[in-house]
Amino acid sequence: MSPYVTMPLAFEGVPEAEMQGRADAFLARMRKRRTVRDFSDRPVPRELIETAVRVAGTAPSGANQQPWSFVCIADPQRKTLIREGAEEEERAFYAGRAGEEWLDALAHLGTDDKKPFLETAPWLIAIFAQRWGVDAEGNRIKHYYVPESVGIATGFLIAALHDAGLATLTHTPAPMNFLNAICGRPDNEKALILLVVGYPREDCRVPAIGKKPLEEIATFL
Ligand code: IYR
């Protein structure tokens, strides 16, 4: 067990008169985020990706175990392998594995089993959850609240990439086991999300959908 050691909180407050303006500006910025499926091949500097992953790494996590691995892929050969693996799963999914109810729920998004963006977009970030940790002697270390922790970190990552001026797609080919071999990740890690990152293609269109209003998503007691 590690000892409990403290340090001063370097809390950077915001002057009260500026708080609502800051909150409104952040909302306006986040409202511009859209999930994109038509990517351009315009390159994105690695440093931008590194910075966004550093933001993800600031997320809170169960027991501060930070049970995540972000595999950032620009290598065209690996991207091709990922496209092949994903499209194989997606063909089965759209051909019936999903079931009618699920396919009905997706109809308004216009998705299908073709995933050319997995080769076109400059970066893929495969996000792995470390279901358990491994210590120096190879013993298993229990990890806590893993899906919650990785979900929060992924939210930070998507927000950081958007704020930097990039587009993303939260892609979830299922199952994603094929990613472990391509990304060289061990068995204790499970791929949760494949984030596609880049610029939208000039002629990119997105589904005409909106977000629920506050009244529908929040209750104040
Ligand atoms: N993984 C498939 C299907 C899919 C599922 C959900 I839930 C979505 O919101 C979107 C797509 C695909 O990527 O096409």
PDB file of C-alpha atoms and ligand atoms in Angstrom:
ATOM      1  CA  MET A   1       0.000   0.000   0.000  1.00  0.00           C
ATOM      2  CA  SER A   2       1.324   3.447  -0.934  1.00  0.00           C
ATOM      3  CA  PRO A   3       1.441   6.114   1.811  1.00  0.00           C
ATOM      4  CA  TYR A   4      -0.971   9.065   1.790  1.00  0.00           C
ATOM      5  CA  VAL A   5       1.147  12.082   0.774  1.00  0.00           C
ATOM      6  CA  THR A   6      -0.377  15.497   0.039  1.00  0.00           C
ATOM      7  CA  MET A   7       0.583  18.739  -1.689  1.00  0.00           C
ATOM      8  CA  PRO A   8      -1.146  22.119  -1.998  1.00  0.00           C
ATOM      9  CA  LEU A   9      -3.975  22.334  -4.555  1.00  0.00           C
ATOM     10  CA  ALA A  10      -2.971  24.727  -7.328  1.00  0.00           C
ATOM     11  CA  PHE A  11      -6.591  25.727  -7.954  1.00  0.00           C
ATOM     12  CA  GLU A  12      -6.861  28.277 -10.760  1.00  0.00           C
ATOM     13  CA  GLY A  13     -10.185  29.943 -10.213  1.00  0.00           C
ATOM     14  CA  VAL A  14     -12.024  32.169 -12.692  1.00  0.00           C
ATOM     15  CA  PRO A  15     -13.264  35.616 -11.569  1.00  0.00           C
ATOM     16  CA  GLU A  16     -16.981  35.298 -10.787  1.00  0.00           C
ATOM     17  CA  ALA A  17     -17.889  37.924 -13.403  1.00  0.00           C
ATOM     18  CA  GLU A  18     -16.276  35.792 -16.118  1.00  0.00           C
ATOM     19  CA  MET A  19     -17.590  32.372 -15.142  1.00  0.00           C
ATOM     20  CA  GLN A  20     -20.876  32.329 -17.061  1.00  0.00           C
ATOM     21  CA  GLY A  21     -19.224  33.777 -20.162  1.00  0.00           C
ATOM     22  CA  ARG A  22     -16.596  31.056 -20.064  1.00  0.00           C
ATOM     23  CA  ALA A  23     -19.233  28.357 -19.629  1.00  0.00           C
ATOM     24  CA  ASP A  24     -21.275  29.756 -22.536  1.00  0.00           C
ATOM     25  CA  ALA A  25     -18.231  29.977 -24.801  1.00  0.00           C
ATOM     26  CA  PHE A  26     -17.302  26.363 -24.032  1.00  0.00           C
ATOM     27  CA  LEU A  27     -20.855  25.235 -24.773  1.00  0.00           C
ATOM     28  CA  ALA A  28     -20.833  27.104 -28.106  1.00  0.00           C
ATOM     29  CA  ARG A  29     -17.524  25.462 -29.020  1.00  0.00           C
ATOM     30  CA  MET A  30     -18.655  21.956 -28.054  1.00  0.00           C
ATOM     31  CA  ARG A  31     -21.943  22.393 -29.934  1.00  0.00           C
ATOM     32  CA  LYS A  32     -19.909  22.658 -33.127  1.00  0.00           C
ATOM     33  CA  ARG A  33     -18.531  19.140 -32.697  1.00  0.00           C
ATOM     34  CA  ARG A  34     -19.958  16.614 -35.125  1.00  0.00           C
ATOM     35  CA  THR A  35     -19.112  13.002 -35.699  1.00  0.00           C
ATOM     36  CA  VAL A  36     -17.551  12.866 -39.170  1.00  0.00           C
ATOM     37  CA  ARG A  37     -17.337   9.929 -41.570  1.00  0.00           C
ATOM     38  CA  ASP A  38     -15.861  11.588 -44.675  1.00  0.00           C
ATOM     39  CA  PHE A  39     -12.230  12.346 -43.945  1.00  0.00           C
ATOM     40  CA  SER A  40      -9.629  14.107 -46.072  1.00  0.00           C
ATOM     41  CA  ASP A  41      -6.108  12.693 -46.281  1.00  0.00           C
ATOM     42  CA  ARG A  42      -4.618  16.038 -45.192  1.00  0.00           C
ATOM     43  CA  PRO A  43      -1.839  15.241 -42.715  1.00  0.00           C
ATOM     44  CA  VAL A  44      -2.077  16.167 -39.030  1.00  0.00           C
ATOM     45  CA  PRO A  45       1.167  16.771 -37.105  1.00  0.00           C
ATOM     46  CA  ARG A  46       1.988  14.101 -34.554  1.00  0.00           C
ATOM     47  CA  GLU A  47       2.534  16.779 -31.904  1.00  0.00           C
ATOM     48  CA  LEU A  48      -1.168  17.757 -31.991  1.00  0.00           C
ATOM     49  CA  ILE A  49      -2.135  14.136 -31.378  1.00  0.00           C
ATOM     50  CA  GLU A  50       0.404  13.860 -28.562  1.00  0.00           C
ATOM     51  CA  THR A  51      -0.986  16.960 -26.880  1.00  0.00           C
ATOM     52  CA  ALA A  52      -4.575  15.715 -27.125  1.00  0.00           C
ATOM     53  CA  VAL A  53      -3.567  12.345 -25.636  1.00  0.00           C
ATOM     54  CA  ARG A  54      -1.837  14.216 -22.813  1.00  0.00           C
ATOM     55  CA  VAL A  55      -5.181  15.918 -22.155  1.00  0.00           C
ATOM     56  CA  ALA A  56      -6.860  12.490 -22.052  1.00  0.00           C
ATOM     57  CA  GLY A  57      -4.211  11.414 -19.560  1.00  0.00           C
ATOM     58  CA  THR A  58      -5.330  14.136 -17.117  1.00  0.00           C
ATOM     59  CA  ALA A  59      -8.702  12.414 -16.657  1.00  0.00           C
ATOM     60  CA  PRO A  60      -9.761  11.113 -13.237  1.00  0.00           C
ATOM     61  CA  SER A  61      -9.662   7.331 -12.870  1.00  0.00           C
ATOM     62  CA  GLY A  62     -10.453   4.621 -10.334  1.00  0.00           C
ATOM     63  CA  ALA A  63      -7.706   4.648  -7.645  1.00  0.00           C
ATOM     64  CA  ASN A  64      -5.763   6.861 -10.102  1.00  0.00           C
ATOM     65  CA  GLN A  65      -4.721   3.667 -11.883  1.00  0.00           C
ATOM     66  CA  GLN A  66      -5.078   5.330 -15.297  1.00  0.00           C
ATOM     67  CA  PRO A  67      -6.114   2.004 -16.866  1.00  0.00           C
ATOM     68  CA  TRP A  68      -5.808   3.083 -20.491  1.00  0.00           C
ATOM     69  CA  SER A  69      -3.503   2.787 -23.498  1.00  0.00           C
ATOM     70  CA  PHE A  70      -3.822   5.042 -26.526  1.00  0.00           C
ATOM     71  CA  VAL A  71      -2.286   3.498 -29.637  1.00  0.00           C
ATOM     72  CA  CYS A  72      -1.852   6.273 -32.233  1.00  0.00           C
ATOM     73  CA  ILE A  73      -1.571   4.865 -35.734  1.00  0.00           C
ATOM     74  CA  ALA A  74      -0.364   6.771 -38.801  1.00  0.00           C
ATOM     75  CA  ASP A  75       1.403   3.799 -40.462  1.00  0.00           C
ATOM     76  CA  PRO A  76      -0.486   3.057 -43.738  1.00  0.00           C
ATOM     77  CA  GLN A  77       0.116  -0.707 -43.550  1.00  0.00           C
ATOM     78  CA  ARG A  78      -1.412  -0.942 -40.094  1.00  0.00           C
ATOM     79  CA  LYS A  79      -4.308   1.255 -41.189  1.00  0.00           C
ATOM     80  CA  THR A  80      -4.998  -1.136 -44.082  1.00  0.00           C
ATOM     81  CA  LEU A  81      -4.983  -4.119 -41.707  1.00  0.00           C
ATOM     82  CA  ILE A  82      -7.378  -2.276 -39.394  1.00  0.00           C
ATOM     83  CA  ARG A  83      -9.713  -1.449 -42.282  1.00  0.00           C
ATOM     84  CA  GLU A  84      -9.708  -5.083 -43.389  1.00  0.00           C
ATOM     85  CA  GLY A  85     -10.379  -6.334 -39.844  1.00  0.00           C
ATOM     86  CA  ALA A  86     -13.115  -3.772 -39.195  1.00  0.00           C
ATOM     87  CA  GLU A  87     -14.880  -4.286 -42.522  1.00  0.00           C
ATOM     88  CA  GLU A  88     -14.934  -8.044 -41.991  1.00  0.00           C
ATOM     89  CA  GLU A  89     -16.749  -7.570 -38.667  1.00  0.00           C
ATOM     90  CA  GLU A  90     -19.016  -4.891 -40.078  1.00  0.00           C
ATOM     91  CA  ARG A  91     -20.057  -7.057 -43.028  1.00  0.00           C
ATOM     92  CA  ALA A  92     -21.334  -9.664 -40.575  1.00  0.00           C
ATOM     93  CA  PHE A  93     -22.924  -6.945 -38.442  1.00  0.00           C
ATOM     94  CA  TYR A  94     -24.863  -5.315 -41.297  1.00  0.00           C
ATOM     95  CA  ALA A  95     -25.692  -8.666 -42.921  1.00  0.00           C
ATOM     96  CA  GLY A  96     -27.708  -9.680 -39.874  1.00  0.00           C
ATOM     97  CA  ARG A  97     -25.640 -10.111 -36.713  1.00  0.00           C
ATOM     98  CA  ALA A  98     -26.890  -6.737 -35.462  1.00  0.00           C
ATOM     99  CA  GLY A  99     -30.540  -7.756 -35.691  1.00  0.00           C
ATOM    100  CA  GLU A 100     -33.349  -5.723 -37.200  1.00  0.00           C
ATOM    101  CA  GLU A 101     -33.987  -3.518 -34.178  1.00  0.00           C
ATOM    102  CA  TRP A 102     -30.372  -2.334 -34.013  1.00  0.00           C
ATOM    103  CA  LEU A 103     -30.161  -1.721 -37.772  1.00  0.00           C
ATOM    104  CA  ASP A 104     -33.420   0.268 -37.558  1.00  0.00           C
ATOM    105  CA  ALA A 105     -31.944   2.412 -34.801  1.00  0.00           C
ATOM    106  CA  LEU A 106     -28.936   3.198 -37.020  1.00  0.00           C
ATOM    107  CA  ALA A 107     -30.826   3.901 -40.243  1.00  0.00           C
ATOM    108  CA  HIS A 108     -30.871   7.692 -39.766  1.00  0.00           C
ATOM    109  CA  LEU A 109     -27.055   7.754 -39.522  1.00  0.00           C
ATOM    110  CA  GLY A 110     -26.554   6.284 -42.989  1.00  0.00           C
ATOM    111  CA  THR A 111     -23.756   3.938 -41.892  1.00  0.00           C
ATOM    112  CA  ASP A 112     -22.799   0.756 -43.729  1.00  0.00           C
ATOM    113  CA  ASP A 113     -20.036  -1.855 -43.794  1.00  0.00           C
ATOM    114  CA  LYS A 114     -17.625   0.233 -45.879  1.00  0.00           C
ATOM    115  CA  LYS A 115     -15.017   2.017 -43.821  1.00  0.00           C
ATOM    116  CA  PRO A 116     -12.649   3.787 -46.271  1.00  0.00           C
ATOM    117  CA  PHE A 117     -11.915   6.465 -43.657  1.00  0.00           C
ATOM    118  CA  LEU A 118      -9.827   3.901 -41.765  1.00  0.00           C
ATOM    119  CA  GLU A 119      -7.239   4.310 -44.538  1.00  0.00           C
ATOM    120  CA  THR A 120      -7.920   7.914 -45.570  1.00  0.00           C
ATOM    121  CA  ALA A 121      -7.785   9.674 -42.204  1.00  0.00           C
ATOM    122  CA  PRO A 122      -4.246  10.558 -41.104  1.00  0.00           C
ATOM    123  CA  TRP A 123      -4.590   9.118 -37.581  1.00  0.00           C
ATOM    124  CA  LEU A 124      -6.433   6.291 -35.875  1.00  0.00           C
ATOM    125  CA  ILE A 125      -6.322   6.153 -32.086  1.00  0.00           C
ATOM    126  CA  ALA A 126      -7.130   2.707 -30.726  1.00  0.00           C
ATOM    127  CA  ILE A 127      -8.207   3.137 -27.113  1.00  0.00           C
ATOM    128  CA  PHE A 128      -7.564   0.127 -24.905  1.00  0.00           C
ATOM    129  CA  ALA A 129      -8.859  -0.523 -21.402  1.00  0.00           C
ATOM    130  CA  GLN A 130      -6.462  -2.312 -19.056  1.00  0.00           C
ATOM    131  CA  ARG A 131      -8.843  -4.775 -17.450  1.00  0.00           C
ATOM    132  CA  TRP A 132      -6.163  -5.563 -14.908  1.00  0.00           C
ATOM    133  CA  GLY A 133      -2.612  -4.318 -14.300  1.00  0.00           C
ATOM    134  CA  VAL A 134       0.591  -6.318 -14.074  1.00  0.00           C
ATOM    135  CA  ASP A 135       3.298  -5.578 -11.487  1.00  0.00           C
ATOM    136  CA  ALA A 136       7.090  -5.921 -11.890  1.00  0.00           C
ATOM    137  CA  GLU A 137       6.893  -9.637 -10.916  1.00  0.00           C
ATOM    138  CA  GLY A 138       4.106 -10.316 -13.404  1.00  0.00           C
ATOM    139  CA  ASN A 139       1.348 -10.537 -10.768  1.00  0.00           C
ATOM    140  CA  ARG A 140      -2.125  -9.293 -11.640  1.00  0.00           C
ATOM    141  CA  ILE A 141      -3.215  -6.016 -10.039  1.00  0.00           C
ATOM    142  CA  LYS A 142      -6.948  -5.452  -9.779  1.00  0.00           C
ATOM    143  CA  HIS A 143      -8.176  -2.322 -11.589  1.00  0.00           C
ATOM    144  CA  TYR A 144     -11.291  -0.425 -10.510  1.00  0.00           C
ATOM    145  CA  TYR A 145     -14.004   1.370 -12.523  1.00  0.00           C
ATOM    146  CA  VAL A 146     -12.203   0.638 -15.770  1.00  0.00           C
ATOM    147  CA  PRO A 147     -14.979   1.387 -18.337  1.00  0.00           C
ATOM    148  CA  GLU A 148     -15.928   4.547 -16.457  1.00  0.00           C
ATOM    149  CA  SER A 149     -12.299   5.741 -16.340  1.00  0.00           C
ATOM    150  CA  VAL A 150     -11.578   5.021 -19.998  1.00  0.00           C
ATOM    151  CA  GLY A 151     -14.895   6.586 -21.012  1.00  0.00           C
ATOM    152  CA  ILE A 152     -14.050   9.815 -19.180  1.00  0.00           C
ATOM    153  CA  ALA A 153     -10.546   9.924 -20.705  1.00  0.00           C
ATOM    154  CA  THR A 154     -12.002   9.350 -24.166  1.00  0.00           C
ATOM    155  CA  GLY A 155     -14.398  12.249 -23.628  1.00  0.00           C
ATOM    156  CA  PHE A 156     -11.468  14.475 -22.723  1.00  0.00           C
ATOM    157  CA  LEU A 157      -9.623  13.271 -25.847  1.00  0.00           C
ATOM    158  CA  ILE A 158     -12.543  13.967 -28.195  1.00  0.00           C
ATOM    159  CA  ALA A 159     -13.004  17.437 -26.664  1.00  0.00           C
ATOM    160  CA  ALA A 160      -9.277  18.221 -26.957  1.00  0.00           C
ATOM    161  CA  LEU A 161      -9.111  17.128 -30.597  1.00  0.00           C
ATOM    162  CA  HIS A 162     -12.215  19.148 -31.431  1.00  0.00           C
ATOM    163  CA  ASP A 163     -10.865  22.201 -29.637  1.00  0.00           C
ATOM    164  CA  ALA A 164      -7.622  21.898 -31.624  1.00  0.00           C
ATOM    165  CA  GLY A 165      -9.633  22.069 -34.857  1.00  0.00           C
ATOM    166  CA  LEU A 166      -9.795  18.385 -35.756  1.00  0.00           C
ATOM    167  CA  ALA A 167     -12.720  16.119 -36.560  1.00  0.00           C
ATOM    168  CA  THR A 168     -13.287  12.692 -35.042  1.00  0.00           C
ATOM    169  CA  LEU A 169     -15.380   9.592 -35.478  1.00  0.00           C
ATOM    170  CA  THR A 170     -16.047   7.373 -32.494  1.00  0.00           C
ATOM    171  CA  HIS A 171     -15.902   4.056 -34.294  1.00  0.00           C
ATOM    172  CA  THR A 172     -16.749   0.746 -32.647  1.00  0.00           C
ATOM    173  CA  PRO A 173     -16.311  -2.245 -34.938  1.00  0.00           C
ATOM    174  CA  ALA A 174     -17.508  -5.158 -32.842  1.00  0.00           C
ATOM    175  CA  PRO A 175     -15.834  -7.298 -31.737  1.00  0.00           C
ATOM    176  CA  MET A 176     -12.522  -5.433 -31.761  1.00  0.00           C
ATOM    177  CA  ASN A 177     -10.230  -8.269 -30.694  1.00  0.00           C
ATOM    178  CA  PHE A 178      -8.376  -8.031 -34.007  1.00  0.00           C
ATOM    179  CA  LEU A 179      -6.861  -4.744 -32.797  1.00  0.00           C
ATOM    180  CA  ASN A 180      -4.690  -6.354 -30.109  1.00  0.00           C
ATOM    181  CA  ALA A 181      -2.433  -8.099 -32.630  1.00  0.00           C
ATOM    182  CA  ILE A 182      -2.217  -5.143 -35.024  1.00  0.00           C
ATOM    183  CA  CYS A 183      -1.455  -2.728 -32.183  1.00  0.00           C
ATOM    184  CA  GLY A 184       0.829  -5.102 -30.273  1.00  0.00           C
ATOM    185  CA  ARG A 185      -1.174  -4.909 -27.048  1.00  0.00           C
ATOM    186  CA  PRO A 186      -1.217  -7.646 -24.391  1.00  0.00           C
ATOM    187  CA  ASP A 187      -4.204  -9.790 -23.356  1.00  0.00           C
ATOM    188  CA  ASN A 188      -5.047  -7.726 -20.282  1.00  0.00           C
ATOM    189  CA  GLU A 189      -6.017  -4.888 -22.626  1.00  0.00           C
ATOM    190  CA  LYS A 190      -9.363  -4.735 -24.411  1.00  0.00           C
ATOM    191  CA  ALA A 191     -10.001  -2.312 -27.281  1.00  0.00           C
ATOM    192  CA  LEU A 192     -13.025  -0.150 -26.450  1.00  0.00           C
ATOM    193  CA  ILE A 193     -13.061   2.523 -29.129  1.00  0.00           C
ATOM    194  CA  LEU A 194     -11.284   3.229 -32.392  1.00  0.00           C
ATOM    195  CA  LEU A 195     -11.136   7.010 -32.768  1.00  0.00           C
ATOM    196  CA  VAL A 196     -10.670   8.245 -36.328  1.00  0.00           C
ATOM    197  CA  VAL A 197      -8.959  11.657 -36.423  1.00  0.00           C
ATOM    198  CA  GLY A 198      -8.300  14.179 -39.171  1.00  0.00           C
ATOM    199  CA  TYR A 199      -9.910  16.907 -41.234  1.00  0.00           C
ATOM    200  CA  PRO A 200     -13.334  16.514 -42.809  1.00  0.00           C
ATOM    201  CA  ARG A 201     -13.406  16.134 -46.576  1.00  0.00           C
ATOM    202  CA  GLU A 202     -14.392  19.359 -48.325  1.00  0.00           C
ATOM    203  CA  ASP A 203     -17.761  17.891 -49.413  1.00  0.00           C
ATOM    204  CA  CYS A 204     -18.460  16.220 -46.058  1.00  0.00           C
ATOM    205  CA  ARG A 205     -22.104  16.009 -45.077  1.00  0.00           C
ATOM    206  CA  VAL A 206     -23.461  14.837 -41.743  1.00  0.00           C
ATOM    207  CA  PRO A 207     -26.839  13.477 -40.642  1.00  0.00           C
ATOM    208  CA  ALA A 208     -29.428  16.163 -39.852  1.00  0.00           C
ATOM    209  CA  ILE A 209     -29.755  15.273 -36.189  1.00  0.00           C
ATOM    210  CA  GLY A 210     -29.731  17.313 -33.003  1.00  0.00           C
ATOM    211  CA  LYS A 211     -29.092  16.947 -29.296  1.00  0.00           C
ATOM    212  CA  LYS A 212     -31.722  16.706 -26.579  1.00  0.00           C
ATOM    213  CA  PRO A 213     -32.490  19.977 -24.771  1.00  0.00           C
ATOM    214  CA  LEU A 214     -31.547  20.484 -21.133  1.00  0.00           C
ATOM    215  CA  GLU A 215     -35.113  19.800 -19.980  1.00  0.00           C
ATOM    216  CA  GLU A 216     -34.920  16.302 -21.383  1.00  0.00           C
ATOM    217  CA  ILE A 217     -31.532  15.375 -19.961  1.00  0.00           C
ATOM    218  CA  ALA A 218     -31.458  17.084 -16.582  1.00  0.00           C
ATOM    219  CA  THR A 219     -33.585  17.214 -13.459  1.00  0.00           C
ATOM    220  CA  PHE A 220     -32.985  19.757 -10.709  1.00  0.00           C
ATOM    221  CA  LEU A 221     -34.219  18.814  -7.276  1.00  0.00           C
TER     222      LEU A 221
HETATM  223  N1  IYR B   1     -20.155  -0.322 -35.521  1.00  0.00           N
HETATM  224  C1  IYR B   1     -21.014  -0.141 -36.675  1.00  0.00           C
HETATM  225  C2  IYR B   1     -22.417   0.153 -36.305  1.00  0.00           C
HETATM  226  C3  IYR B   1     -22.739   1.365 -35.554  1.00  0.00           C
HETATM  227  C4  IYR B   1     -23.301   1.219 -34.282  1.00  0.00           C
HETATM  228  C5  IYR B   1     -23.688   2.319 -33.563  1.00  0.00           C
HETATM  229  I1  IYR B   1     -24.599   2.048 -31.786  1.00  0.00           I
HETATM  230  C6  IYR B   1     -23.514   3.615 -34.113  1.00  0.00           C
HETATM  231  O1  IYR B   1     -23.919   4.733 -33.395  1.00  0.00           O
HETATM  232  C7  IYR B   1     -22.978   3.746 -35.385  1.00  0.00           C
HETATM  233  C8  IYR B   1     -22.601   2.614 -36.083  1.00  0.00           C
HETATM  234  C9  IYR B   1     -20.417   0.922 -37.629  1.00  0.00           C
HETATM  235  O2  IYR B   1     -19.482   1.602 -37.244  1.00  0.00           O
HETATM  236  O3  IYR B   1     -20.900   1.056 -38.734  1.00  0.00           O
END
